[in-house]
Short mmCIF file of C-alpha atoms and ligand atoms in Angstrom, two decimals:
data_model
loop_
_atom_site.label_atom_id
_atom_site.label_comp_id
_atom_site.label_asym_id
_atom_site.label_seq_id
_atom_site.Cartn_x
_atom_site.Cartn_y
_atom_site.Cartn_z
CA MET A 1 71.20 194.14 221.76
CA SER A 2 69.73 195.18 225.09
CA PHE A 3 69.09 198.59 223.55
CA SER A 4 66.84 197.09 220.89
CA LYS A 5 65.10 194.95 223.52
CA LYS A 6 64.26 198.02 225.54
CA LEU A 7 62.76 199.88 222.60
CA PRO A 8 58.97 199.70 222.56
CA GLN A 9 57.40 197.97 219.57
CA TRP A 10 55.97 201.17 218.12
CA ALA A 11 59.44 202.78 218.15
CA LYS A 12 60.87 199.82 216.22
CA LEU A 13 58.09 200.14 213.63
CA LEU A 14 58.77 203.84 213.33
CA ILE A 15 62.49 203.22 212.84
CA GLY A 16 61.77 200.60 210.13
CA PHE A 17 59.47 203.06 208.43
CA VAL A 18 61.83 206.05 208.61
CA LEU A 19 64.86 204.05 207.43
CA GLY A 20 62.86 202.54 204.56
CA LEU A 21 61.80 206.03 203.62
CA ILE A 22 65.30 207.52 203.75
CA PHE A 23 66.98 204.70 201.81
CA GLY A 24 64.10 204.56 199.34
CA LEU A 25 64.35 208.29 198.68
CA ILE A 26 68.13 208.15 198.24
CA ALA A 27 67.75 205.28 195.76
CA TYR A 28 64.91 207.05 193.95
CA TYR A 29 66.90 210.22 193.35
CA ALA A 30 70.28 208.48 192.81
CA PHE A 31 68.97 206.02 190.20
CA PRO A 32 66.00 207.67 188.52
CA GLN A 33 66.01 205.21 185.61
CA LYS A 34 65.79 202.23 187.92
CA THR A 35 67.87 200.21 185.51
CA ASN A 36 70.81 199.58 187.83
CA SER A 37 71.17 195.86 187.91
CA TRP A 38 73.04 195.91 191.24
CA MET A 39 69.99 197.43 192.93
CA GLU A 40 67.93 194.43 191.86
CA PRO A 41 69.09 192.02 194.60
CA PHE A 42 68.39 194.66 197.28
CA VAL A 43 64.89 195.27 195.90
CA GLU A 44 64.33 191.50 195.91
CA VAL A 45 65.46 191.17 199.55
CA CYS A 46 63.12 194.02 200.54
CA LYS A 47 60.29 192.33 198.69
CA PHE A 48 61.06 189.09 200.52
CA ALA A 49 60.99 190.78 203.97
CA GLY A 50 57.67 192.47 203.16
CA MET A 51 56.22 189.22 201.82
CA LEU A 52 57.19 187.24 204.89
CA PHE A 53 55.65 189.77 207.26
CA LEU A 54 52.35 189.96 205.37
CA ARG A 55 52.14 186.20 204.88
CA ILE A 56 52.49 185.46 208.61
CA ILE A 57 49.67 187.89 209.37
CA MET A 58 47.51 186.47 206.61
CA ALA A 59 48.09 182.91 207.73
CA VAL A 60 46.03 183.47 210.88
CA VAL A 61 43.39 185.79 209.46
CA VAL A 62 40.78 183.06 208.97
CA PRO A 63 41.10 181.41 212.43
CA LEU A 64 41.30 184.84 214.07
CA ILE A 65 38.18 186.23 212.40
CA VAL A 66 36.16 183.04 212.80
CA SER A 67 36.94 182.64 216.52
CA ALA A 68 36.56 186.37 217.31
CA LEU A 69 33.20 186.71 215.58
CA ILE A 70 31.71 183.47 216.92
CA LEU A 71 32.78 184.34 220.48
CA GLY A 72 31.66 187.98 220.14
CA VAL A 73 28.15 187.09 218.99
CA PHE A 74 27.91 184.18 221.43
CA GLU A 75 28.68 186.53 224.34
CA LEU A 76 26.30 189.19 223.06
CA ALA A 77 23.41 186.82 222.44
CA LYS A 78 23.92 184.91 225.69
CA GLY A 79 23.09 187.98 227.76
CA HIS A 80 21.60 186.06 230.74
CA GLY A 81 18.17 187.56 230.93
CA LEU A 82 19.55 190.81 229.59
CA GLY A 83 17.78 190.35 226.29
CA LYS A 84 16.83 194.01 226.03
CA VAL A 85 20.35 195.12 226.92
CA ALA A 86 21.89 192.76 224.36
CA GLY A 87 19.40 193.80 221.66
CA ARG A 88 20.01 197.49 222.25
CA SER A 89 23.77 196.99 222.41
CA ILE A 90 23.75 195.28 219.03
CA GLY A 91 21.53 198.03 217.59
CA PHE A 92 23.78 200.85 218.83
CA THR A 93 26.93 198.99 217.76
CA VAL A 94 25.70 198.65 214.19
CA LEU A 95 24.34 202.23 214.14
CA PHE A 96 27.53 203.86 215.47
CA SER A 97 29.87 201.70 213.38
CA GLY A 98 27.77 202.40 210.28
CA LEU A 99 27.87 206.16 210.92
CA ALA A 100 31.62 206.01 211.58
CA VAL A 101 32.28 204.33 208.23
CA ILE A 102 29.97 206.69 206.39
CA ILE A 103 31.86 209.66 207.89
CA ALA A 104 35.10 207.95 206.86
CA LEU A 105 34.07 207.40 203.27
CA THR A 106 32.58 210.87 202.91
CA LEU A 107 35.75 212.57 204.19
CA VAL A 108 38.15 210.47 202.17
CA ASN A 109 36.11 210.89 198.97
CA ILE A 110 35.84 214.67 199.37
CA LEU A 111 39.35 215.42 200.64
CA ARG A 112 41.11 212.69 198.63
CA PRO A 113 44.36 212.60 200.66
CA GLY A 114 45.85 209.92 198.40
CA ASN A 115 45.46 211.80 195.14
CA GLY A 116 48.28 213.18 193.06
CA VAL A 117 51.01 210.67 193.86
CA THR A 118 52.88 209.99 190.66
CA PHE A 119 55.01 206.92 190.44
CA ASP A 120 56.61 204.48 188.11
CA LYS A 121 54.12 201.64 187.82
CA GLU A 122 56.67 199.30 186.31
CA ALA A 123 59.07 199.80 189.20
CA LEU A 124 56.26 199.36 191.67
CA ALA A 125 55.53 196.00 190.12
CA LYS A 126 58.67 194.88 191.96
CA ASN A 127 56.66 195.29 195.12
CA ALA A 128 53.81 193.21 193.79
CA GLY A 129 53.72 189.45 193.90
CA VAL A 130 53.00 189.37 197.62
CA ILE A 131 49.65 187.93 196.68
CA LYS A 132 47.93 187.64 193.34
CA ILE A 133 45.69 190.64 193.60
CA GLU A 134 44.55 190.96 190.00
CA GLN A 135 42.28 187.98 190.42
CA ASN A 136 40.62 189.51 193.50
CA ALA A 137 40.15 192.82 191.75
CA LYS A 138 38.39 191.01 188.91
CA VAL A 139 36.17 189.06 191.27
CA ALA A 140 35.19 192.25 193.10
CA SER A 141 34.44 194.33 190.03
CA THR A 142 32.31 192.00 187.89
CA LYS A 143 29.55 191.16 190.36
CA THR A 144 25.95 192.39 190.23
CA TRP A 145 24.26 193.49 193.46
CA GLN A 146 22.21 190.27 193.50
CA ASP A 147 25.47 188.31 193.41
CA TYR A 148 26.75 190.29 196.35
CA ILE A 149 23.70 189.42 198.45
CA VAL A 150 23.64 185.73 197.54
CA ASP A 151 27.39 185.50 198.09
CA LEU A 152 26.98 186.69 201.67
CA ILE A 153 25.83 183.18 202.52
CA PRO A 154 28.51 180.58 201.90
CA GLN A 155 27.56 177.50 199.94
CA ASN A 156 30.14 175.61 201.94
CA PRO A 157 31.89 177.45 204.78
CA ILE A 158 35.05 175.35 204.49
CA ASP A 159 35.26 176.14 200.81
CA SER A 160 34.69 179.84 201.51
CA ALA A 161 37.41 179.79 204.16
CA ALA A 162 39.78 178.23 201.65
CA ASN A 163 38.90 181.01 199.19
CA ALA A 164 38.90 183.75 201.81
CA PHE A 165 41.46 185.76 199.87
CA SER A 166 39.72 185.34 196.55
CA GLY A 167 36.65 187.32 197.52
CA GLU A 168 34.86 185.04 200.00
CA ILE A 169 35.93 186.45 203.36
CA VAL A 170 32.60 188.24 203.90
CA ALA A 171 30.78 184.93 203.58
CA VAL A 172 33.10 183.49 206.23
CA MET A 173 32.29 186.43 208.50
CA ILE A 174 28.54 186.12 208.02
CA PHE A 175 28.71 182.38 208.65
CA SER A 176 30.65 183.01 211.87
CA LEU A 177 27.99 185.48 213.06
CA LEU A 178 25.19 182.98 212.35
CA PHE A 179 27.11 180.14 213.93
CA GLY A 180 27.88 182.19 217.06
CA TYR A 181 24.21 183.03 217.45
CA ALA A 182 23.18 179.40 216.90
CA LEU A 183 25.71 178.28 219.50
CA SER A 184 24.25 180.70 222.05
CA LEU A 185 20.86 179.01 221.58
CA VAL A 186 22.23 175.49 221.81
CA ILE A 187 24.66 176.00 224.71
CA LYS A 188 22.34 177.35 227.36
CA ASN A 189 23.95 177.11 230.78
CA GLU A 190 27.47 175.87 230.18
CA GLU A 191 29.80 178.83 230.35
CA ASP A 192 32.87 176.65 229.84
CA HIS A 193 31.56 174.33 227.15
CA PRO A 194 34.46 172.62 225.30
CA ILE A 195 33.71 174.39 222.01
CA ILE A 196 33.92 177.79 223.70
CA LYS A 197 37.22 176.79 225.30
CA ILE A 198 38.54 175.63 221.94
CA LEU A 199 37.47 178.86 220.23
CA ASN A 200 39.09 180.92 222.98
CA ALA A 201 42.30 178.94 222.55
CA ILE A 202 42.23 179.42 218.76
CA PHE A 203 41.71 183.16 219.27
CA ASP A 204 44.59 183.45 221.77
CA ALA A 205 46.94 181.37 219.62
CA SER A 206 46.13 183.48 216.54
CA LEU A 207 47.02 186.60 218.50
CA LYS A 208 50.29 184.97 219.49
CA VAL A 209 51.17 184.43 215.84
CA ILE A 210 50.34 188.09 215.11
CA GLU A 211 52.71 188.98 217.94
CA TRP A 212 55.47 187.05 216.13
CA ALA A 213 54.66 188.79 212.88
CA LEU A 214 54.95 192.11 214.65
CA LYS A 215 58.45 191.16 215.79
CA LEU A 216 59.37 190.85 212.14
CA ALA A 217 57.38 193.94 211.29
CA PRO A 218 60.18 196.54 211.50
CA PHE A 219 62.08 194.64 208.76
CA GLY A 220 58.91 193.97 206.76
CA ILE A 221 57.96 197.62 206.97
CA PHE A 222 61.45 198.66 205.95
CA GLY A 223 61.17 196.43 202.88
CA LEU A 224 57.69 197.59 201.90
CA VAL A 225 58.44 201.25 202.46
CA PHE A 226 61.80 201.07 200.69
CA ASN A 227 60.31 199.50 197.57
CA THR A 228 57.38 201.88 197.57
CA THR A 229 59.46 205.02 198.04
CA TYR A 230 62.03 203.78 195.53
CA SER A 231 59.29 203.62 192.94
CA MET A 232 57.19 206.63 194.04
CA GLY A 233 59.68 209.18 195.32
CA GLY A 234 58.99 211.49 198.27
CA GLY A 235 55.82 213.08 196.92
CA PHE A 236 53.56 210.94 199.05
CA LEU A 237 54.84 212.27 202.40
CA GLY A 238 52.42 215.19 202.14
CA ASN A 239 49.69 212.70 201.27
CA LEU A 240 50.56 210.69 204.36
CA ALA A 241 50.20 213.75 206.60
CA ALA A 242 46.88 214.56 204.90
CA TYR A 243 45.74 210.97 205.48
CA ALA A 244 46.55 211.13 209.22
CA GLY A 245 44.70 214.47 209.36
CA VAL A 246 41.62 212.96 207.72
CA VAL A 247 41.58 210.01 210.16
CA ILE A 248 41.84 212.35 213.16
CA ALA A 249 39.15 214.68 211.76
CA GLY A 250 36.83 211.68 211.29
CA LEU A 251 37.43 210.50 214.85
CA LEU A 252 36.67 213.99 216.21
CA ILE A 253 33.43 214.21 214.20
CA GLN A 254 32.33 210.84 215.56
CA GLN A 255 33.20 211.83 219.14
CA PHE A 256 31.79 215.33 219.22
CA ILE A 257 28.89 215.16 216.78
CA VAL A 258 27.68 211.55 216.66
CA TYR A 259 28.35 210.60 220.30
CA SER A 260 27.26 213.98 221.67
CA SER A 261 23.94 213.74 219.83
CA ALA A 262 23.47 210.12 220.93
CA LEU A 263 24.19 211.00 224.57
CA LYS A 264 21.66 213.78 224.43
CA ILE A 265 18.94 211.92 222.50
CA PHE A 266 19.27 208.34 223.74
CA GLY A 267 21.43 208.70 226.86
CA LYS A 268 19.49 211.66 228.27
CA VAL A 269 22.59 213.30 229.75
CA ASN A 270 24.65 216.41 229.08
CA PRO A 271 27.33 215.16 226.63
CA PHE A 272 30.07 217.48 227.84
CA ALA A 273 29.54 216.65 231.50
CA PHE A 274 29.57 212.96 230.52
CA MET A 275 32.80 213.25 228.54
CA LYS A 276 34.44 215.21 231.34
CA LYS A 277 33.78 212.33 233.70
CA CYS A 278 35.39 209.93 231.20
CA ARG A 279 38.67 211.85 230.91
CA GLU A 280 40.71 209.27 232.77
CA VAL A 281 39.47 206.49 230.49
CA TYR A 282 40.41 208.50 227.40
CA ILE A 283 43.93 209.09 228.69
CA TYR A 284 44.34 205.42 229.54
CA ALA A 285 43.04 204.27 226.15
CA PHE A 286 45.22 206.78 224.33
CA SER A 287 48.40 205.74 226.10
CA THR A 288 47.87 201.95 225.94
CA ALA A 289 46.27 201.78 222.44
CA SER A 290 44.36 198.78 223.76
CA SER A 291 40.62 198.57 224.50
CA ASN A 292 41.18 195.42 226.53
CA ALA A 293 43.84 196.99 228.73
CA THR A 294 41.54 199.97 229.34
CA LEU A 295 38.59 197.79 230.37
CA PRO A 296 39.16 197.88 234.16
CA VAL A 297 39.36 201.70 234.16
CA ALA A 298 36.27 201.96 231.94
CA LEU A 299 34.33 199.67 234.30
CA GLU A 300 35.33 201.68 237.32
CA THR A 301 34.39 204.98 235.67
CA ALA A 302 31.01 203.60 234.57
CA ASP A 303 30.36 202.46 238.11
CA LYS A 304 31.76 205.30 240.23
CA LYS A 305 31.41 208.38 238.03
CA LEU A 306 28.68 207.68 235.51
CA ASN A 307 26.43 205.62 237.81
CA ILE A 308 25.55 203.14 235.11
CA PRO A 309 24.03 199.98 236.67
CA ASP A 310 26.74 197.35 237.01
CA LYS A 311 24.73 194.67 235.19
CA ILE A 312 24.66 196.87 232.12
CA SER A 313 28.18 198.27 232.29
CA ARG A 314 29.81 194.88 232.85
CA PHE A 315 27.95 193.40 229.94
CA VAL A 316 28.29 196.27 227.46
CA LEU A 317 31.86 197.30 228.27
CA THR A 318 33.34 193.81 228.49
CA ILE A 319 31.91 192.74 225.17
CA GLY A 320 32.31 196.18 223.61
CA ALA A 321 36.07 196.08 224.26
CA SER A 322 36.30 193.63 221.37
CA ALA A 323 32.96 193.82 219.60
CA ASN A 324 32.35 197.57 219.34
CA GLN A 325 35.20 199.43 217.73
CA ASN A 326 33.86 202.45 215.89
CA GLY A 327 37.26 204.16 215.71
CA THR A 328 38.74 201.07 214.12
CA ALA A 329 35.88 200.82 211.60
CA LEU A 330 36.38 204.49 210.65
CA PHE A 331 40.14 204.06 210.36
CA GLU A 332 39.81 200.97 208.16
CA GLY A 333 37.42 202.71 205.75
CA ILE A 334 39.74 205.69 205.34
CA THR A 335 42.88 203.56 205.05
CA VAL A 336 41.58 201.29 202.30
CA LEU A 337 40.36 204.22 200.22
CA PHE A 338 43.53 206.22 200.84
CA VAL A 339 45.76 203.40 199.64
CA ALA A 340 43.45 202.90 196.64
CA GLN A 341 43.82 206.59 195.79
CA VAL A 342 47.61 206.42 196.10
CA TYR A 343 47.69 203.50 193.67
CA GLY A 344 45.27 205.29 191.34
CA ILE A 345 42.54 202.67 191.79
CA GLU A 346 38.97 203.98 191.59
CA LEU A 347 36.64 201.88 193.72
CA SER A 348 33.17 201.38 192.28
CA LEU A 349 30.12 202.22 194.40
CA GLY A 350 29.59 198.48 194.94
CA ASN A 351 33.14 198.09 196.22
CA GLN A 352 32.78 201.13 198.48
CA LEU A 353 29.62 199.59 199.95
CA LEU A 354 31.59 196.42 200.48
CA VAL A 355 34.18 198.48 202.36
CA VAL A 356 31.35 199.85 204.56
CA LEU A 357 29.99 196.39 205.33
CA MET A 358 33.40 194.86 205.93
CA SER A 359 34.58 197.76 208.09
CA ILE A 360 31.50 197.36 210.30
CA LEU A 361 32.17 193.63 210.59
CA ALA A 362 35.85 194.34 211.17
CA GLY A 363 34.89 196.64 214.05
CA ILE A 364 33.15 193.64 215.60
CA GLY A 365 35.91 191.13 214.86
CA THR A 366 39.01 193.14 215.82
CA ALA A 367 41.00 192.19 218.90
CA GLY A 368 41.24 195.07 221.38
CA VAL A 369 45.02 195.11 221.38
CA PRO A 370 47.54 197.50 219.78
CA GLY A 371 47.54 196.97 216.02
CA GLY A 372 44.59 194.55 216.31
CA SER A 373 43.06 195.87 213.11
CA LEU A 374 46.06 195.20 210.86
CA PRO A 375 45.07 191.68 209.71
CA LEU A 376 41.59 192.87 208.81
CA ILE A 377 42.87 195.82 206.82
CA VAL A 378 44.98 193.47 204.72
CA VAL A 379 41.91 191.33 204.00
CA LEU A 380 39.76 194.34 203.23
CA MET A 381 42.30 195.66 200.74
CA MET A 382 42.53 192.37 198.93
CA GLN A 383 38.80 192.00 198.85
CA VAL A 384 38.36 195.19 196.81
CA GLY A 385 41.48 194.81 194.67
CA VAL A 386 43.81 197.23 196.47
CA PRO A 387 47.43 195.97 196.71
CA PRO A 388 47.81 194.74 200.32
CA GLU A 389 51.49 195.70 200.41
CA GLY A 390 50.19 199.28 200.37
CA ILE A 391 49.72 198.83 204.12
CA GLY A 392 53.45 199.56 204.40
CA LEU A 393 52.64 203.16 203.47
CA ILE A 394 50.74 203.84 206.65
CA LEU A 395 52.39 201.61 209.24
CA GLY A 396 54.88 204.30 210.26
CA VAL A 397 52.07 206.55 211.49
CA ASP A 398 49.90 203.70 212.71
CA ARG A 399 50.83 203.88 216.38
CA LEU A 400 49.66 207.47 216.66
CA LEU A 401 46.43 206.67 214.84
CA ASP A 402 46.01 203.51 216.93
CA MET A 403 46.13 205.61 220.11
CA CYS A 404 43.51 207.98 218.69
CA ARG A 405 41.15 205.29 217.37
CA THR A 406 41.39 203.24 220.57
CA THR A 407 40.27 206.30 222.53
CA LEU A 408 37.20 206.51 220.31
CA ASN A 409 36.64 202.75 220.57
CA VAL A 410 36.47 202.89 224.36
CA SER A 411 34.53 206.15 224.35
CA GLY A 412 31.94 204.45 222.11
CA ASP A 413 31.54 201.59 224.60
CA LEU A 414 30.78 204.03 227.41
CA VAL A 415 28.34 205.96 225.22
CA ILE A 416 26.50 202.74 224.37
CA ALA A 417 26.41 201.72 228.05
CA GLN A 418 24.83 205.08 228.89
CA CYS A 419 22.33 204.96 226.00
CA VAL A 420 21.34 201.38 226.84
CA SER A 421 20.90 202.10 230.54
CA ALA A 422 18.72 205.16 229.86
CA GLY A 423 16.45 202.92 227.75
CA VAL A 424 15.98 200.25 230.42
CA PRO A 425 15.35 202.17 233.67
CA GLU A 426 13.94 199.01 235.24
CA ILE A 427 17.48 197.62 235.51
CA THR A 428 19.10 199.20 238.55
CA ASN A 429 22.32 198.75 240.42
CA SER A 430 22.79 195.58 242.43
CA ASN A 431 25.57 194.23 244.53
CA ASP A 432 24.95 190.65 243.52
CA ALA A 433 25.04 191.03 239.77
CA ASP A 434 24.08 187.78 238.16
CA ILE A 435 26.48 188.06 235.30
CA VAL A 436 30.06 187.27 235.97
CA MET A 437 32.56 188.67 233.54
CA ASP A 438 36.28 188.22 233.47
CA VAL A 439 36.99 191.84 234.16
CA GLY A 440 40.73 191.41 234.41
CA ALA A 441 41.14 189.90 230.96
CA THR A 442 43.48 191.92 228.83
N1 LIG B 1 44.11 199.09 219.18
C1 LIG B 1 42.71 199.02 218.92
C2 LIG B 1 41.96 198.72 220.21
O1 LIG B 1 42.49 198.08 221.09
C3 LIG B 1 42.36 198.00 217.86
C4 LIG B 1 42.89 198.48 216.52
O2 LIG B 1 42.20 199.25 215.86
O3 LIG B 1 43.99 198.11 216.12
O4 LIG B 1 40.84 199.13 220.37
#
C-alpha cells in the first residue's frame, strides 16, 4: 500500500501501460481467433476502465478550455500600458506555435510512424463505444471550407458547448478568445473582479478533476492498452518508438532552427550564448514537466542572466507559462496524426488544417502542469474522427515526451521575452515595476 503511494504518478502510468502490453500480447498470441467466450468478460472490464478514465477527463474539457482561454486572453490583453509588449507577444506566440505545428505535420506525413500496423478491426471494435466517433468523423469530413469559417463563430455558445464533442469545440474556443478580449476592455482596473475570481476557481476545480482522473489512469491505461494490443498484436511497438523519435526530432528542429533564427533575427543575440545561459531553466523544465513549476527559475534567469527588463519578462513569462506552449502544440499535431495512421484513417487536407488550428489554440489553452495537454488531445482526436481511446497507445511514453515538450514550452517563453524586449528598447529595467504578477503560482 505504502509502496504504491510512494511511486510517482508517471511510474504508475508506465506500469499500467507495460502490464496492459504484456497481458494484451499474451492474449493476442494465445487466442489468435479471438473467439474465446471466457475472454469476453475481461475485455469488457478493460473497456469499462478505459471508458471511465476518458469520460472523467472529458467531463471537464469544456469548463477547462473556456476558463483557460478567457483568462489567458484577458491577461494578455490587459497588459497595463504594455500594449506593444502584449501585441508582440501574441504575434510571436501565434507565429512560433504555427511553425511548430507545421513542422509536426510535415514530419509525421513524411515519416509516417503509424503506418503498417495490421490489426483485426472487428476485435478492435471491442475497444470502441467510449464515445460515438462515427458521427464526429462524418461531421468533420462533409464540410466545405466556407462552412469551416462560418462555423468558427458559434450561433449560440451554450449550444456549441453542449455539442462540443460533435464538432463544435473550435467555436467554443473562438468564443472564449473573443469573450476574454471583451472582458479585458470592460474590466479596466479591477484585478480581482468577481468574474475573474469565478473563472480562476472553475479553472482550478477542473484541474482537480483531471488530477482524480489521473489517479484512475493506470487502470484506464491498462484497459485501453490491453484491448488495443489484444486486437493489434505487438507490431506497433516499433511504431511507438518511431513516434517518440518523430516528436523529439520535431522539438529539436523547433529549438535549434526556429528559435535560433528568431533569436538572431528578432532577438538580436547570439542564439548559442543565449541558450547556454538558459541551461538551468531547461533542466528544471525537463525534470518537473511543468511550465508553471519552472516559472520562478525562468524569471530569475531572464532577470539575472539574460538582462531582459523585468516589466517584459514578468509579463511574457508569467502568461507564456500557460498561453505559449509550442512544444505542446507540436506534440498534439504529431500525436493525432500518428494515432490516425495506426487506425488507418487518412485525414483530408481540411482536417489536417483543422488539426493545425486546434493545436495552436490548444497551445494557448493548455495548463502548464504535467499531462496538461491530455484533455485537449482527446478533443482534437474526436474532432477529426480519430478514435479517442487511441490515446492509450501513447500514454506509456507520455511522461518522457512531456519532459521534452515542457522544456521547449519554457524555452519558447524565454525566446519570446528576448524577441519582444529587443523590439521595444524604450522599455528598460525598473525596480518599481508597475505590473504585479503572482510569480509563485504553480
Ligand atoms: N506539461 C506541459 C507543460 O507544463 C503541458 C503539456 O503539454 O502537457 O508545459
